[in-house]
């Protein structure tokens, strides 16, 4: 009991606090723990998926900026080089 309370105080995590509360409740009342642990695991997985989705959404603009700054100028240079090379064959005197 004291160890679980101390663990919660040190970790300050809501998931760990919920786990400690479930363990303490199970120890104190003899209630089954499997359903509670399954629900907590499902909740943590959903939170983790949401966090990954949010990080991916924040990464998209950064990738677009990299594409804009790196690929667009290089493609424009290639197109300009092709135009210059082709224009030389159209105007034989230049």
Short mmCIF file of N, CA and C in Angstrom, two decimals:
data_model
loop_
_atom_site.label_atom_id
_atom_site.label_comp_id
_atom_site.label_asym_id
_atom_site.label_seq_id
_atom_site.Cartn_x
_atom_site.Cartn_y
_atom_site.Cartn_z
N UNK A 1 0.82 -1.19 0.00
CA UNK A 1 0.00 0.00 0.00
C UNK A 1 0.87 1.26 0.00
N UNK A 2 1.80 1.32 0.93
CA UNK A 2 2.68 2.49 0.99
C UNK A 2 3.61 2.53 -0.21
N UNK A 3 4.03 1.36 -0.67
CA UNK A 3 4.93 1.31 -1.82
C UNK A 3 4.22 1.81 -3.08
N UNK A 4 2.97 1.43 -3.27
CA UNK A 4 2.22 1.91 -4.43
C UNK A 4 1.98 3.41 -4.35
N UNK A 5 1.68 3.90 -3.18
CA UNK A 5 1.48 5.34 -3.00
C UNK A 5 2.77 6.10 -3.28
N UNK A 6 3.88 5.57 -2.80
CA UNK A 6 5.17 6.22 -3.05
C UNK A 6 5.51 6.19 -4.53
N UNK A 7 5.19 5.08 -5.20
CA UNK A 7 5.45 4.97 -6.64
C UNK A 7 4.64 6.02 -7.40
N UNK A 8 3.39 6.19 -7.04
CA UNK A 8 2.55 7.20 -7.70
C UNK A 8 3.08 8.60 -7.46
N UNK A 9 3.54 8.86 -6.25
CA UNK A 9 4.07 10.18 -5.93
C UNK A 9 5.33 10.49 -6.73
N UNK A 10 6.17 9.47 -6.92
CA UNK A 10 7.42 9.69 -7.65
C UNK A 10 7.19 9.82 -9.14
N UNK A 11 6.27 9.06 -9.70
CA UNK A 11 6.11 9.03 -11.15
C UNK A 11 5.25 10.16 -11.69
N UNK A 12 4.26 10.58 -10.95
CA UNK A 12 3.34 11.64 -11.35
C UNK A 12 2.68 11.37 -12.69
N UNK A 13 2.51 10.11 -13.05
CA UNK A 13 1.85 9.75 -14.29
C UNK A 13 0.44 9.27 -14.02
N UNK A 14 -0.50 9.72 -14.83
CA UNK A 14 -1.89 9.32 -14.61
C UNK A 14 -2.08 7.84 -14.88
N UNK A 15 -1.37 7.29 -15.86
CA UNK A 15 -1.50 5.87 -16.16
C UNK A 15 -0.99 5.03 -15.00
N UNK A 16 0.12 5.41 -14.46
CA UNK A 16 0.69 4.66 -13.34
C UNK A 16 -0.17 4.83 -12.09
N UNK A 17 -0.74 6.00 -11.91
CA UNK A 17 -1.64 6.21 -10.77
C UNK A 17 -2.87 5.33 -10.88
N UNK A 18 -3.40 5.20 -12.09
CA UNK A 18 -4.55 4.32 -12.30
C UNK A 18 -4.20 2.86 -12.06
N UNK A 19 -3.01 2.46 -12.49
CA UNK A 19 -2.56 1.09 -12.25
C UNK A 19 -2.39 0.83 -10.77
N UNK A 20 -1.77 1.77 -10.08
CA UNK A 20 -1.57 1.60 -8.64
C UNK A 20 -2.91 1.55 -7.91
N UNK A 21 -3.85 2.38 -8.32
CA UNK A 21 -5.17 2.37 -7.69
C UNK A 21 -5.88 1.04 -7.93
N UNK A 22 -5.76 0.51 -9.14
CA UNK A 22 -6.39 -0.78 -9.44
C UNK A 22 -5.74 -1.90 -8.64
N UNK A 23 -4.43 -1.87 -8.53
CA UNK A 23 -3.74 -2.89 -7.74
C UNK A 23 -4.13 -2.81 -6.27
N UNK A 24 -4.20 -1.60 -5.76
CA UNK A 24 -4.57 -1.42 -4.35
C UNK A 24 -6.01 -1.87 -4.11
N UNK A 25 -6.91 -1.51 -5.02
CA UNK A 25 -8.31 -1.91 -4.90
C UNK A 25 -8.45 -3.43 -4.95
N UNK A 26 -7.70 -4.05 -5.86
CA UNK A 26 -7.74 -5.50 -5.97
C UNK A 26 -7.18 -6.16 -4.72
N UNK A 27 -6.12 -5.59 -4.18
CA UNK A 27 -5.51 -6.15 -2.98
C UNK A 27 -6.44 -6.00 -1.78
N UNK A 28 -7.04 -4.83 -1.70
CA UNK A 28 -7.87 -4.54 -0.53
C UNK A 28 -9.20 -5.30 -0.55
N UNK A 29 -9.84 -5.36 -1.71
CA UNK A 29 -11.18 -5.95 -1.79
C UNK A 29 -11.19 -7.34 -2.41
N UNK A 30 -10.08 -7.77 -2.97
CA UNK A 30 -10.04 -9.08 -3.61
C UNK A 30 -10.77 -9.12 -4.94
N UNK A 31 -10.94 -7.99 -5.56
CA UNK A 31 -11.66 -7.93 -6.84
C UNK A 31 -10.74 -8.37 -7.97
N UNK A 32 -11.33 -8.91 -9.05
CA UNK A 32 -10.50 -9.34 -10.19
C UNK A 32 -9.82 -8.14 -10.86
N UNK A 33 -8.65 -8.40 -11.36
CA UNK A 33 -7.82 -7.32 -11.90
C UNK A 33 -7.77 -7.33 -13.43
N UNK A 34 -8.11 -8.45 -14.04
CA UNK A 34 -7.92 -8.61 -15.49
C UNK A 34 -8.70 -7.58 -16.30
N UNK A 35 -9.97 -7.38 -16.01
CA UNK A 35 -10.78 -6.45 -16.80
C UNK A 35 -10.25 -5.03 -16.67
N UNK A 36 -9.89 -4.64 -15.46
CA UNK A 36 -9.37 -3.29 -15.24
C UNK A 36 -8.07 -3.08 -16.00
N UNK A 37 -7.19 -4.07 -15.95
CA UNK A 37 -5.92 -3.95 -16.68
C UNK A 37 -6.16 -3.90 -18.18
N UNK A 38 -7.11 -4.70 -18.67
CA UNK A 38 -7.43 -4.69 -20.10
C UNK A 38 -7.96 -3.32 -20.53
N UNK A 39 -8.84 -2.74 -19.73
CA UNK A 39 -9.39 -1.41 -20.05
C UNK A 39 -8.31 -0.34 -20.02
N UNK A 40 -7.43 -0.42 -19.03
CA UNK A 40 -6.35 0.56 -18.95
C UNK A 40 -5.39 0.42 -20.13
N UNK A 41 -5.09 -0.82 -20.51
CA UNK A 41 -4.20 -1.04 -21.65
C UNK A 41 -4.83 -0.50 -22.93
N UNK A 42 -6.12 -0.75 -23.11
CA UNK A 42 -6.81 -0.23 -24.30
C UNK A 42 -6.80 1.29 -24.33
N UNK A 43 -7.01 1.89 -23.18
CA UNK A 43 -7.00 3.35 -23.09
C UNK A 43 -5.61 3.91 -23.40
N UNK A 44 -4.58 3.27 -22.87
CA UNK A 44 -3.21 3.73 -23.13
C UNK A 44 -2.86 3.59 -24.60
N UNK A 45 -3.29 2.49 -25.22
CA UNK A 45 -3.02 2.31 -26.66
C UNK A 45 -3.72 3.38 -27.49
N UNK A 46 -4.96 3.70 -27.14
CA UNK A 46 -5.69 4.75 -27.86
C UNK A 46 -5.00 6.10 -27.69
N UNK A 47 -4.54 6.39 -26.48
CA UNK A 47 -3.81 7.64 -26.24
C UNK A 47 -2.53 7.69 -27.06
N UNK A 48 -1.84 6.55 -27.13
CA UNK A 48 -0.60 6.49 -27.89
C UNK A 48 -0.85 6.69 -29.38
N UNK A 49 -1.92 6.06 -29.90
CA UNK A 49 -2.27 6.25 -31.32
C UNK A 49 -2.60 7.71 -31.61
N UNK A 50 -3.35 8.34 -30.70
CA UNK A 50 -3.71 9.75 -30.89
C UNK A 50 -2.47 10.63 -30.89
N UNK A 51 -1.54 10.34 -30.00
CA UNK A 51 -0.31 11.13 -29.93
C UNK A 51 0.53 10.97 -31.19
N UNK A 52 0.61 9.75 -31.71
CA UNK A 52 1.37 9.52 -32.94
C UNK A 52 0.71 10.24 -34.11
N UNK A 53 -0.61 10.21 -34.16
CA UNK A 53 -1.32 10.91 -35.23
C UNK A 53 -1.08 12.41 -35.16
N UNK A 54 -1.09 12.96 -33.96
CA UNK A 54 -0.84 14.39 -33.80
C UNK A 54 0.58 14.75 -34.21
N UNK A 55 1.55 13.91 -33.86
CA UNK A 55 2.93 14.19 -34.26
C UNK A 55 3.08 14.11 -35.77
N UNK A 56 2.40 13.16 -36.39
CA UNK A 56 2.46 13.04 -37.85
C UNK A 56 1.83 14.26 -38.51
N UNK A 57 0.76 14.76 -37.94
CA UNK A 57 0.11 15.95 -38.50
C UNK A 57 1.02 17.17 -38.38
N UNK A 58 1.79 17.25 -37.30
CA UNK A 58 2.73 18.38 -37.16
C UNK A 58 3.94 18.22 -38.07
N UNK A 59 4.26 16.99 -38.47
CA UNK A 59 5.43 16.77 -39.31
C UNK A 59 5.15 17.09 -40.78
N UNK A 60 3.90 17.00 -41.22
CA UNK A 60 3.57 17.23 -42.62
C UNK A 60 4.01 18.60 -43.13
N UNK A 61 3.72 19.69 -42.44
CA UNK A 61 4.19 20.99 -42.94
C UNK A 61 5.71 21.10 -43.01
N UNK A 62 6.40 20.44 -42.10
CA UNK A 62 7.86 20.47 -42.13
C UNK A 62 8.38 19.76 -43.38
N UNK A 63 7.74 18.65 -43.74
CA UNK A 63 8.16 17.93 -44.95
C UNK A 63 7.85 18.75 -46.19
N UNK A 64 6.72 19.44 -46.20
CA UNK A 64 6.37 20.27 -47.34
C UNK A 64 7.36 21.41 -47.50
N UNK A 65 7.82 21.97 -46.41
CA UNK A 65 8.82 23.03 -46.47
C UNK A 65 10.12 22.49 -47.06
N UNK A 66 10.53 21.30 -46.65
CA UNK A 66 11.75 20.71 -47.19
C UNK A 66 11.62 20.48 -48.69
N UNK A 67 10.47 20.00 -49.12
CA UNK A 67 10.25 19.79 -50.55
C UNK A 67 10.31 21.11 -51.29
N UNK A 68 9.67 22.12 -50.74
CA UNK A 68 9.65 23.42 -51.40
C UNK A 68 11.04 24.03 -51.49
N UNK A 69 11.84 23.87 -50.46
CA UNK A 69 13.16 24.50 -50.44
C UNK A 69 14.23 23.71 -51.18
N UNK A 70 14.06 22.42 -51.31
CA UNK A 70 15.10 21.59 -51.94
C UNK A 70 14.74 21.14 -53.35
N UNK A 71 13.55 20.64 -53.54
CA UNK A 71 13.22 20.07 -54.84
C UNK A 71 12.80 21.11 -55.87
N UNK A 72 12.01 22.07 -55.48
CA UNK A 72 11.51 23.05 -56.45
C UNK A 72 12.64 23.83 -57.11
N UNK A 73 13.61 24.37 -56.39
CA UNK A 73 14.70 25.07 -57.08
C UNK A 73 15.51 24.16 -58.01
N UNK A 74 15.74 22.93 -57.61
CA UNK A 74 16.52 22.04 -58.47
C UNK A 74 15.75 21.70 -59.74
N UNK A 75 14.45 21.50 -59.64
CA UNK A 75 13.65 21.23 -60.84
C UNK A 75 13.63 22.46 -61.75
N UNK A 76 13.52 23.64 -61.17
CA UNK A 76 13.54 24.86 -61.98
C UNK A 76 14.88 25.02 -62.70
N UNK A 77 15.98 24.69 -62.03
CA UNK A 77 17.29 24.76 -62.69
C UNK A 77 17.40 23.77 -63.84
N UNK A 78 16.89 22.58 -63.66
CA UNK A 78 16.93 21.58 -64.73
C UNK A 78 16.10 22.05 -65.92
N UNK A 79 14.92 22.59 -65.65
CA UNK A 79 14.06 23.09 -66.73
C UNK A 79 14.74 24.26 -67.43
N UNK A 80 15.34 25.17 -66.67
CA UNK A 80 16.03 26.31 -67.28
C UNK A 80 17.21 25.85 -68.12
N UNK A 81 17.95 24.87 -67.65
CA UNK A 81 19.08 24.34 -68.43
C UNK A 81 18.60 23.71 -69.72
N UNK A 82 17.49 23.00 -69.66
CA UNK A 82 16.94 22.39 -70.88
C UNK A 82 16.47 23.46 -71.86
N UNK A 83 15.87 24.52 -71.35
CA UNK A 83 15.42 25.61 -72.23
C UNK A 83 16.61 26.29 -72.89
N UNK A 84 17.65 26.55 -72.12
CA UNK A 84 18.84 27.20 -72.68
C UNK A 84 19.49 26.30 -73.72
N UNK A 85 19.58 25.02 -73.45
CA UNK A 85 20.19 24.09 -74.41
C UNK A 85 19.35 23.99 -75.68
N UNK A 86 18.05 23.97 -75.54
CA UNK A 86 17.17 23.85 -76.69
C UNK A 86 17.15 25.15 -77.48
N UNK A 87 17.20 26.29 -76.80
CA UNK A 87 17.17 27.56 -77.51
C UNK A 87 18.44 27.75 -78.34
N UNK A 88 19.54 27.17 -77.93
CA UNK A 88 20.77 27.24 -78.71
C UNK A 88 20.64 26.51 -80.04
N UNK A 89 19.87 25.45 -80.08
CA UNK A 89 19.69 24.73 -81.34
C UNK A 89 18.67 25.42 -82.23
N UNK A 90 17.79 26.24 -81.68
CA UNK A 90 16.82 26.97 -82.49
C UNK A 90 17.44 28.19 -83.15
N UNK A 91 18.38 28.82 -82.47
CA UNK A 91 19.02 30.02 -82.98
C UNK A 91 20.47 29.69 -83.29
N UNK A 92 20.77 29.27 -84.52
CA UNK A 92 22.11 28.80 -84.83
C UNK A 92 23.18 29.90 -84.75
N UNK A 93 22.85 31.14 -84.87
CA UNK A 93 23.84 32.19 -84.84
C UNK A 93 24.28 32.60 -83.45
N UNK A 94 23.62 32.16 -82.43
CA UNK A 94 23.94 32.61 -81.07
C UNK A 94 24.70 31.60 -80.33
#
